[in-house]
Amino acid sequence: MYPSGKYSSRGPALIPRMKTKHRIYYITLFSVVLLGLIATGMFQFWPHSIESTADWALDKRSVHDAPLVRLPVSSPIPERGDLSCRMHTCFDVYRCGYNPKNRIKVYIYPLQRFVDELGVPISSTGLSREYNDLLSAVSDSDFYTDDVTRACLFIPSIDVLNQNSLRIRETAQALAMLPRWDKGMNHVLFNMLPGGPPDYNTALDVPRDRALLAGGGFSTWTYRQGYDVSIPVYSPLSADVELPERQPGPRRYFILSSQMAIHREYRAELERLKEENGEALLLLDKCSNLSQGAAPARKRCYKGQVYDYPQILQESSFCVVLRGARLGQAALSDVLQAGCVPVILADSYILPFSEVLDWKRASVVIPEEKLSEMYTILKSIPHRQVEEMQRQAHWFWEAYFSSMKAIGLTTLQIINDRIYPYAARTYEQWNNPPVVKWSSVNSPLFLPLIPPRAPGFTAVVLTYDRVESLFRVITEISKVPSLAKLLVVWNNQNKSPPEGEKKFKCPECTAIDGLSLDQTHMVERSECINKFASVFGTMPLKVVEHRADPVLYKDDFPEKLKSFPNIGSL
Amino acid sequence: MQAKKRYLILLSAGACLLLLFHLGGVQLPAASRSRHDRSRHPDTEEYNLHISPRQKRDVNAGVYKGKRCRMDSCFDFSLCHRNGFKVYVYPQQKGDKISESYQNILSTIEGSRFYTSDPGQACLFVLSLDTLDRDQLSPQYVHNLKTKVQNLPLWNDGRNHLIFNLYSGTWPDYTEDLGFDIGQAMLAKASISTENFRPGFDVSIPLFSKEHPRTGGERGYLKYNSIPPFRKYMLVFKGKRYLTGIGSDTRNALYHVHNAEDVVLLTTCKHGKDWQKHKDARCDKDNAEYDKYDYKEMLHNSTFCLVPRGRRLGSFRFLEALQAACVPVMLSNGWELPFSEIIDWNTAAVIGDERLLLQIPTTVRSIHQDKILSLRQQTQFLWEAYFSSVEKIVLTTLEIIQDRVLEHGSRSSLMWNSHPGGLFALPQYSGYLGDFPFYYATLGIKPHPKFTAVIHAVSPLVSQSQPILKLLAAVAKSQYCAQIIVLWNCDKPLPAKHRWPATSVPVIVIEGENKVMSSRFLPYETIVTDAVLSLDEDTVLSTTEVDFAFTVWQSFPERIVGYPARSHFWDSNKERWGYTSKWTNDYSMVLTGAAIYHRYYHYLYSNYLPTSLKSMVDQLANCEDILMNFLVSAVTKLPPIKVTQKKQYKETMMGQSSRASRWADPDHFAQRQTCMNKFASWFGGMPLVHSQMRLDPVLFKDQVSILRKKYRDIERL
């Protein structure tokens, strides 16, 4: 008796046919399956062992040699993750300790292949190239330690970048089996594509105890501020495509939308905007009839016209980055790479590295509800601001988005800054592109103070051997009421300073025989200026045409009533 | 047999599936690319089939309430988009007792530009019920708040409400519960913990005392920078020690770090009714040591000040250290620091970890001198920008919320964390930092190399020898002049176009709105340059003077650069501020009848100052220049700059020649005295700063040939 009820509607029709030719059928089927398995096995592992470049232990061993770990069904599962976790409650700071370099030590677990009791791997992809790149970058960095006892932060070699390829329960069990797991304390997991259909949770669904999550699609409700790190979704185009450098400035299109997975309601909204504003908007979608061989990820279409992606992004001032099922979008990376200002419409999204990056200077965030007002909002932004944003956007990509290495090390630096906050990188260090770092002036005395006269000033007099003139200077200057101290630097090795004075010698100084305004002197000084400017890399001196005088200087006014009557009268 | 078949069919079906799955995964050579494509496509389909985003937003709004409130789920933005960011304060009911501090908060809001008395216009609602002290044991505690709040007709489950609180919970556990249901209301709360803080929704405010001034407030104590920046003590603390209960651990361990030399950490057990009962072995020794040192002396003579948690996370000590330029060393794990949403505390404080108390001395000693110098200056900036008065604390809170509401026009972190701070840098003016006078150096850029002249015309154009025409010609000849705007504030109709002289730069005539004095400071869109040369119609200026003043302004774009100067002084007989136009050795104002300043100050004058002051100026048709000087000095904390003026200029300046001039009016001078005092009271102090310096051209009056001088006309009579 066939339990036909258990099968799908196609079941009963299929089975009688098998009954007759089952022997041959089974043999061919199994051989196909076997071949298929071998082939896929080759494809799975082959590329990784030849792709890798870094000479990290992980590559040398390759995935084949990684020891196989079988997870018992009853193996413990970590807790789901505590939303109230913060550095002071869920992170063991004693493991980081005091260290003069103010740098955390990061340990990477050796690679293992986890399988369940039936031998099925916990992940359909194993170790992805992206995660491999990230681990290699960490191991090559100053953060890395191979001494597990000295480590402050632990990175599992279990790849959880893409939740789609994971078996949730088994992955969690594998994490709990890590020798130093200890309730996930001081462990960091990197995930870029969290959640799955139909709800698409905004954080990784793998139960993970107290582990920190470096996640690529956090919403304000899943992000534990000051604990998790919001990271970008890496775009493979970052490595595959090199875009020509473009200076900030006006572009052919004003707004460009190039994402393919846009909800139909939003697409309808964008089309309405396009109708109203015409050519300023370019609204691209996936191409329906591409010729064979063209990579669909690299083409976009509008009414049959084909555009190269991501090159087309460079032709627009603003580029729309709308949420998809997930909040984090790889398109953000492409847009930044092209130096296009992202217009981010993803309510409640925690922007990548928002703990340190000032996104207000590099992007426009608009509530989803206001999509229809996007054009008006963007039009109100001054040109010079758009240009600054274009520059900032490209800089963010270059420094923090462009590779898995950049993403990984930025994440570690952020965690490092929390543990050693007094040595944290500054706002300027994080946000200023090199061109601004070079040209900006940040005075160490930045507080606008008008100092009181009370503490006075210290006079420093440099002298060689003209004692008479020195005494004259001292006599004159000591009359000044606000003089607090007088310091004479005796710049002569051959003679001792006159008695009664404090001795100051400047052994490095060479004797100059009387300063004069002769030609060689001027030439020397010009040479100095050129030398200094070349060492500074720029000419820091500024020319002004003004001079400070007392308010009543040379005014037709009784001298007696002037505070500084003697100035200007030689 | 059948069982075997069944098994085989199952197996083969499974194998087929597995095979398909695997093959699907390796269609493209690059593993990574295929992974991304695969993840993209199912998303597309799923996402489009799934509920609409609008529904999804509504679902979120329904789910995330209470402790999970965020702006997206608990705040109605539509109320703000209609009328802008307006704040309504409930009318006070008879019999409600309100503490002085809360009264200060309410009157600040009522006096601010955000205030509306019409709840229909409001975006944000503030209770008139005093919620500051929710410690049941406190005399200030308001009873039956629960019922009172629920009965408010506009309460609407607290939506768009802001609740201020300084103290919550009571002995022994000091929970953060307010003792009534706040619904969807936002909290502006002191001592809030990261656990209870709803990011982007609540605002953490500093704990302040009853004595904290309502407006103005004392300036920071740092008067000059000392280098090297070390003070007598490295690290100090003086405070209570709790023998039992919450928060006692850290303070009880402080003695381990105390060295009685440069690290002086003192605690006392002597507080509360029955301290003797709980007294431990260290108490007597600690108490004796405690009495040896003076708190104020230590505060002002220490490089770092320890700010450990008390019973609650925040303490008064935090603000005290900040004002005293003693860099706070925070030891209060889990405290969401005041205004953490906008202030980068790493630039002004050392965030320590209670668990690492014993490392604190090593840590602070490892901080480089340069960093100490910078931390110390930043304490002063932050103190004066956001903390020195109740008004500043409240306005900062409101501005933070406004930034969230107007998200695409909000301040960047740089605007909040650098001079002059977020309260003076209004993002509605421009989102571009280079449009403000404050950030040129930081961005490594320069102001626009030209200026726009704005001539304030009040008398009709009758003759071709009128001063205004001479002025027009002289200004237009300046190589830096981009355009001239004539603001026609005269009752007579506009003169015909041909009456104006032909100039090389465009002359735009604008008819003044209402013909009031303040209209000369309106942020006209026609002003496209960063610099404005503001002029009275009877001002006498030569092209050389204008050229020189403009080159000076380029070096000081945040200040007013002008010619005739005036001064203020404290009249101790009358106990009020005095105004003088006498020639003195110093000055604190330059007249805006002839001055160059950044166009941002037009925006600030029109949008930052209260209507009360602007209408006073309009009614008197006087004092607009004094008010502008007050404003700019309040922003910059610096005096204006006086530049060289020609000799003959002083006699004719400010129109003694023109009989119609308002300067001839005898009341004029008396009015200006009154203005000074009225303005000072609104600013909460005297913002003007004296200067003894005048900027002259480099070779001015030097004994060299006049031909070598670039600005030689200034010296000629």
mmCIF file of N, CA and C in Angstrom, chain A residues 425-511:
data_model
loop_
_atom_site.group_PDB
_atom_site.id
_atom_site.type_symbol
_atom_site.label_atom_id
_atom_site.label_comp_id
_atom_site.label_asym_id
_atom_site.label_seq_id
_atom_site.Cartn_x
_atom_site.Cartn_y
_atom_site.Cartn_z
ATOM 1 N N ARG A 425 40.478 57.913 18.577
ATOM 2 C CA ARG A 425 40.684 58.781 17.417
ATOM 3 C C ARG A 425 39.671 59.919 17.486
ATOM 4 N N THR A 426 40.073 61.075 16.987
ATOM 5 C CA THR A 426 39.204 62.245 17.101
ATOM 6 C C THR A 426 38.226 62.326 15.933
ATOM 7 N N TYR A 427 37.266 63.204 16.102
ATOM 8 C CA TYR A 427 36.298 63.474 15.036
ATOM 9 C C TYR A 427 37.018 63.834 13.744
ATOM 10 N N GLU A 428 38.018 64.681 13.849
ATOM 11 C CA GLU A 428 38.738 65.123 12.664
ATOM 12 C C GLU A 428 39.459 63.948 12.011
ATOM 13 N N GLN A 429 40.069 63.116 12.837
ATOM 14 C CA GLN A 429 40.780 61.976 12.280
ATOM 15 C C GLN A 429 39.833 61.039 11.525
ATOM 16 N N TRP A 430 38.662 60.851 12.075
ATOM 17 C CA TRP A 430 37.708 59.958 11.408
ATOM 18 C C TRP A 430 37.110 60.606 10.165
ATOM 19 N N ASN A 431 36.787 61.882 10.252
ATOM 20 C CA ASN A 431 35.921 62.475 9.232
ATOM 21 C C ASN A 431 36.597 63.349 8.188
ATOM 22 N N ASN A 432 37.810 63.819 8.461
ATOM 23 C CA ASN A 432 38.411 64.718 7.477
ATOM 24 C C ASN A 432 39.182 63.961 6.410
ATOM 25 N N PRO A 433 38.827 64.158 5.154
ATOM 26 C CA PRO A 433 39.614 63.544 4.093
ATOM 27 C C PRO A 433 41.007 64.172 4.067
ATOM 28 N N PRO A 434 41.998 63.473 3.497
ATOM 29 C CA PRO A 434 43.382 63.970 3.548
ATOM 30 C C PRO A 434 43.516 65.416 3.077
ATOM 31 N N VAL A 435 42.773 65.790 2.049
ATOM 32 C CA VAL A 435 42.923 67.145 1.515
ATOM 33 C C VAL A 435 42.548 68.182 2.577
ATOM 34 N N VAL A 436 41.541 67.860 3.398
ATOM 35 C CA VAL A 436 41.159 68.792 4.463
ATOM 36 C C VAL A 436 42.171 68.733 5.597
ATOM 37 N N LYS A 437 42.648 67.505 5.888
ATOM 38 C CA LYS A 437 43.636 67.380 6.957
ATOM 39 C C LYS A 437 44.852 68.248 6.663
ATOM 40 N N TRP A 438 45.193 68.344 5.384
ATOM 41 C CA TRP A 438 46.361 69.139 5.024
ATOM 42 C C TRP A 438 46.103 70.632 5.097
ATOM 43 N N SER A 439 44.929 71.028 4.648
ATOM 44 C CA SER A 439 44.718 72.466 4.519
ATOM 45 C C SER A 439 44.105 73.104 5.761
ATOM 46 N N SER A 440 43.513 72.299 6.639
ATOM 47 C CA SER A 440 42.832 72.927 7.765
ATOM 48 C C SER A 440 43.820 73.348 8.850
ATOM 49 N N VAL A 441 43.402 74.329 9.609
ATOM 50 C CA VAL A 441 44.238 74.834 10.692
ATOM 51 C C VAL A 441 43.458 74.657 11.992
ATOM 52 N N ASN A 442 43.993 73.842 12.889
ATOM 53 C CA ASN A 442 43.329 73.698 14.175
ATOM 54 C C ASN A 442 44.274 74.179 15.252
ATOM 55 N N SER A 443 44.016 75.370 15.727
ATOM 56 C CA SER A 443 44.915 75.960 16.701
ATOM 57 C C SER A 443 44.857 75.200 18.016
ATOM 58 N N PRO A 444 46.006 74.895 18.603
ATOM 59 C CA PRO A 444 45.986 74.243 19.916
ATOM 60 C C PRO A 444 45.415 75.163 20.994
ATOM 61 N N LEU A 445 45.405 76.454 20.740
ATOM 62 C CA LEU A 445 44.796 77.402 21.677
ATOM 63 C C LEU A 445 43.513 77.911 21.025
ATOM 64 N N PHE A 446 42.490 77.072 21.070
ATOM 65 C CA PHE A 446 41.300 77.381 20.286
ATOM 66 C C PHE A 446 40.236 78.142 21.060
ATOM 67 N N LEU A 447 40.392 78.232 22.364
ATOM 68 C CA LEU A 447 39.368 78.909 23.156
ATOM 69 C C LEU A 447 39.521 80.422 23.005
ATOM 70 N N PRO A 448 38.451 81.130 22.623
ATOM 71 C CA PRO A 448 38.587 82.588 22.478
ATOM 72 C C PRO A 448 38.734 83.235 23.851
ATOM 73 N N LEU A 449 39.952 83.520 24.229
ATOM 74 C CA LEU A 449 40.212 84.100 25.547
ATOM 75 C C LEU A 449 40.872 85.456 25.374
ATOM 76 N N ILE A 450 40.477 86.408 26.198
ATOM 77 C CA ILE A 450 41.216 87.658 26.290
ATOM 78 C C ILE A 450 41.931 87.565 27.634
ATOM 79 N N PRO A 451 43.187 87.146 27.636
ATOM 80 C CA PRO A 451 43.833 86.899 28.929
ATOM 81 C C PRO A 451 43.943 88.183 29.750
ATOM 82 N N PRO A 452 43.747 88.081 31.055
ATOM 83 C CA PRO A 452 43.914 89.261 31.905
ATOM 84 C C PRO A 452 45.386 89.642 31.977
ATOM 85 N N ARG A 453 45.640 90.869 32.420
ATOM 86 C CA ARG A 453 47.039 91.301 32.472
ATOM 87 C C ARG A 453 47.781 90.658 33.630
ATOM 88 N N ALA A 454 47.026 90.157 34.592
ATOM 89 C CA ALA A 454 47.617 89.700 35.851
ATOM 90 C C ALA A 454 48.852 88.808 35.718
ATOM 91 N N PRO A 455 48.828 87.723 34.959
ATOM 92 C CA PRO A 455 50.016 86.871 34.988
ATOM 93 C C PRO A 455 51.194 87.464 34.216
ATOM 94 N N GLY A 456 50.938 88.487 33.427
ATOM 95 C CA GLY A 456 52.032 89.137 32.707
ATOM 96 C C GLY A 456 52.667 88.241 31.667
ATOM 97 N N PHE A 457 53.889 88.611 31.275
ATOM 98 C CA PHE A 457 54.570 87.816 30.259
ATOM 99 C C PHE A 457 56.012 87.590 30.646
ATOM 100 N N THR A 458 56.638 86.618 29.992
ATOM 101 C CA THR A 458 58.043 86.324 30.203
ATOM 102 C C THR A 458 58.821 86.835 28.992
ATOM 103 N N ALA A 459 59.861 87.616 29.262
ATOM 104 C CA ALA A 459 60.685 88.098 28.159
ATOM 105 C C ALA A 459 61.860 87.144 27.981
ATOM 106 N N VAL A 460 62.100 86.730 26.769
ATOM 107 C CA VAL A 460 63.232 85.863 26.468
ATOM 108 C C VAL A 460 64.174 86.645 25.562
ATOM 109 N N VAL A 461 65.392 86.911 26.047
ATOM 110 C CA VAL A 461 66.337 87.711 25.270
ATOM 111 C C VAL A 461 67.495 86.824 24.827
ATOM 112 N N LEU A 462 67.712 86.777 23.552
ATOM 113 C CA LEU A 462 68.814 86.006 23.004
ATOM 114 C C LEU A 462 70.004 86.943 22.825
ATOM 115 N N THR A 463 71.162 86.548 23.346
ATOM 116 C CA THR A 463 72.316 87.430 23.203
ATOM 117 C C THR A 463 73.566 86.633 22.870
ATOM 118 N N TYR A 464 74.494 87.302 22.198
ATOM 119 C CA TYR A 464 75.755 86.640 21.868
ATOM 120 C C TYR A 464 76.873 87.225 22.732
ATOM 121 N N ASP A 465 77.293 88.432 22.435
ATOM 122 C CA ASP A 465 78.289 89.005 23.333
ATOM 123 C C ASP A 465 78.159 90.521 23.477
ATOM 124 N N ARG A 466 77.081 91.053 22.885
ATOM 125 C CA ARG A 466 76.965 92.508 22.972
ATOM 126 C C ARG A 466 76.315 92.889 24.295
ATOM 127 N N VAL A 467 77.132 92.841 25.326
ATOM 128 C CA VAL A 467 76.643 93.010 26.687
ATOM 129 C C VAL A 467 75.984 94.368 26.884
ATOM 130 N N GLU A 468 76.574 95.373 26.259
ATOM 131 C CA GLU A 468 76.052 96.725 26.457
ATOM 132 C C GLU A 468 74.619 96.848 25.955
ATOM 133 N N SER A 469 74.450 96.333 24.758
ATOM 134 C CA SER A 469 73.113 96.416 24.183
ATOM 135 C C SER A 469 72.146 95.521 24.966
ATOM 136 N N LEU A 470 72.661 94.412 25.466
ATOM 137 C CA LEU A 470 71.822 93.531 26.290
ATOM 138 C C LEU A 470 71.324 94.274 27.519
ATOM 139 N N PHE A 471 72.245 94.979 28.193
ATOM 140 C CA PHE A 471 71.846 95.698 29.408
ATOM 141 C C PHE A 471 70.827 96.777 29.094
ATOM 142 N N ARG A 472 70.993 97.382 27.931
ATOM 143 C CA ARG A 472 70.035 98.431 27.562
ATOM 144 C C ARG A 472 68.630 97.824 27.400
ATOM 145 N N VAL A 473 68.603 96.677 26.724
ATOM 146 C CA VAL A 473 67.311 95.997 26.532
ATOM 147 C C VAL A 473 66.704 95.638 27.889
ATOM 148 N N ILE A 474 67.541 95.095 28.769
ATOM 149 C CA ILE A 474 67.035 94.670 30.076
ATOM 150 C C ILE A 474 66.487 95.864 30.865
ATOM 151 N N THR A 475 67.232 96.959 30.854
ATOM 152 C CA THR A 475 66.771 98.139 31.594
ATOM 153 C C THR A 475 65.420 98.630 31.071
ATOM 154 N N GLU A 476 65.332 98.681 29.740
ATOM 155 C CA GLU A 476 64.085 99.185 29.149
ATOM 156 C C GLU A 476 62.907 98.277 29.472
ATOM 157 N N ILE A 477 63.142 97.001 29.239
ATOM 158 C CA ILE A 477 62.016 96.074 29.332
ATOM 159 C C ILE A 477 61.566 95.871 30.773
ATOM 160 N N SER A 478 62.518 96.042 31.723
ATOM 161 C CA SER A 478 62.118 95.823 33.117
ATOM 162 C C SER A 478 61.198 96.934 33.623
ATOM 163 N N LYS A 479 61.055 97.994 32.814
ATOM 164 C CA LYS A 479 60.136 99.062 33.212
ATOM 165 C C LYS A 479 58.674 98.678 32.941
ATOM 166 N N VAL A 480 58.507 97.676 32.099
ATOM 167 C CA VAL A 480 57.143 97.305 31.695
ATOM 168 C C VAL A 480 56.403 96.675 32.869
ATOM 169 N N PRO A 481 55.220 97.245 33.227
ATOM 170 C CA PRO A 481 54.521 96.745 34.416
ATOM 171 C C PRO A 481 54.122 95.274 34.306
ATOM 172 N N SER A 482 53.783 94.795 33.121
ATOM 173 C CA SER A 482 53.282 93.413 33.046
ATOM 174 C C SER A 482 54.382 92.380 32.795
ATOM 175 N N LEU A 483 55.638 92.797 32.942
ATOM 176 C CA LEU A 483 56.719 91.819 32.812
ATOM 177 C C LEU A 483 56.773 90.955 34.067
ATOM 178 N N ALA A 484 56.689 89.657 33.879
ATOM 179 C CA ALA A 484 56.711 88.761 35.039
ATOM 180 C C ALA A 484 58.086 88.153 35.233
ATOM 181 N N LYS A 485 58.784 87.885 34.161
ATOM 182 C CA LYS A 485 60.064 87.202 34.256
ATOM 183 C C LYS A 485 60.919 87.574 33.055
ATOM 184 N N LEU A 486 62.219 87.595 33.283
ATOM 185 C CA LEU A 486 63.124 87.912 32.178
ATOM 186 C C LEU A 486 64.127 86.779 32.037
ATOM 187 N N LEU A 487 64.233 86.246 30.858
ATOM 188 C CA LEU A 487 65.096 85.099 30.625
ATOM 189 C C LEU A 487 66.114 85.477 29.565
ATOM 190 N N VAL A 488 67.415 85.377 29.912
ATOM 191 C CA VAL A 488 68.444 85.715 28.941
ATOM 192 C C VAL A 488 69.122 84.426 28.477
ATOM 193 N N VAL A 489 69.133 84.212 27.189
ATOM 194 C CA VAL A 489 69.792 83.029 26.639
ATOM 195 C C VAL A 489 71.166 83.450 26.133
ATOM 196 N N TRP A 490 72.203 83.029 26.815
ATOM 197 C CA TRP A 490 73.588 83.373 26.467
ATOM 198 C C TRP A 490 74.048 82.427 25.370
ATOM 199 N N ASN A 491 74.198 82.958 24.186
ATOM 200 C CA ASN A 491 74.405 82.132 23.010
ATOM 201 C C ASN A 491 75.871 82.183 22.569
ATOM 202 N N ASN A 492 76.776 81.967 23.504
ATOM 203 C CA ASN A 492 78.191 82.106 23.174
ATOM 204 C C ASN A 492 79.000 81.086 23.969
ATOM 205 N N GLN A 493 79.690 80.174 23.220
ATOM 206 C CA GLN A 493 80.425 79.120 23.913
ATOM 207 C C GLN A 493 81.779 79.579 24.411
ATOM 208 N N ASN A 494 82.286 80.626 23.778
ATOM 209 C CA ASN A 494 83.662 81.017 24.075
ATOM 210 C C ASN A 494 83.789 81.914 25.296
ATOM 211 N N LYS A 495 82.710 82.596 25.606
ATOM 212 C CA LYS A 495 82.789 83.531 26.724
ATOM 213 C C LYS A 495 81.775 83.159 27.780
ATOM 214 N N SER A 496 82.055 83.452 29.006
ATOM 215 C CA SER A 496 81.060 83.255 30.054
ATOM 216 C C SER A 496 80.205 84.505 30.143
ATOM 217 N N PRO A 497 78.975 84.330 30.513
ATOM 218 C CA PRO A 497 78.116 85.510 30.665
ATOM 219 C C PRO A 497 78.600 86.361 31.826
ATOM 220 N N PRO A 498 78.242 87.636 31.836
ATOM 221 C CA PRO A 498 78.657 88.508 32.927
ATOM 222 C C PRO A 498 78.175 87.977 34.270
ATOM 223 N N GLU A 499 78.915 88.284 35.301
ATOM 224 C CA GLU A 499 78.566 87.814 36.646
ATOM 225 C C GLU A 499 77.185 88.292 37.070
ATOM 226 N N GLY A 500 76.617 87.535 37.983
ATOM 227 C CA GLY A 500 75.353 87.987 38.556
ATOM 228 C C GLY A 500 74.142 87.545 37.758
ATOM 229 N N GLU A 501 74.385 87.095 36.545
ATOM 230 C CA GLU A 501 73.252 86.634 35.726
ATOM 231 C C GLU A 501 73.153 85.119 35.853
ATOM 232 N N LYS A 502 71.983 84.619 35.602
ATOM 233 C CA LYS A 502 71.860 83.169 35.546
ATOM 234 C C LYS A 502 72.502 82.681 34.267
ATOM 235 N N LYS A 503 73.094 81.501 34.329
ATOM 236 C CA LYS A 503 73.799 81.012 33.148
ATOM 237 C C LYS A 503 72.876 80.203 32.247
ATOM 238 N N PHE A 504 72.894 80.562 31.019
ATOM 239 C CA PHE A 504 72.167 79.767 30.022
ATOM 240 C C PHE A 504 73.087 79.564 28.849
ATOM 241 N N LYS A 505 73.269 78.340 28.487
ATOM 242 C CA LYS A 505 74.118 78.078 27.326
ATOM 243 C C LYS A 505 73.330 77.311 26.292
ATOM 244 N N CYS A 506 73.710 77.545 25.104
ATOM 245 C CA CYS A 506 73.059 76.855 24.013
ATOM 246 C C CYS A 506 74.150 76.156 23.230
ATOM 247 N N PRO A 507 74.545 74.924 23.640
ATOM 248 C CA PRO A 507 75.734 74.285 23.076
ATOM 249 C C PRO A 507 75.637 74.012 21.581
ATOM 250 N N GLU A 508 74.417 73.750 21.080
ATOM 251 C CA GLU A 508 74.292 73.426 19.651
ATOM 252 C C GLU A 508 74.485 74.652 18.768
ATOM 253 N N CYS A 509 74.239 75.818 19.382
ATOM 254 C CA CYS A 509 74.251 77.008 18.543
ATOM 255 C C CYS A 509 75.666 77.342 18.084
ATOM 256 N N THR A 510 75.796 77.664 16.825
ATOM 257 C CA THR A 510 77.103 78.086 16.322
ATOM 258 C C THR A 510 77.187 79.598 16.440
ATOM 259 N N ALA A 511 78.392 80.049 16.625
ATOM 260 C CA ALA A 511 78.550 81.484 16.805
ATOM 261 C C ALA A 511 78.377 82.221 15.492
#
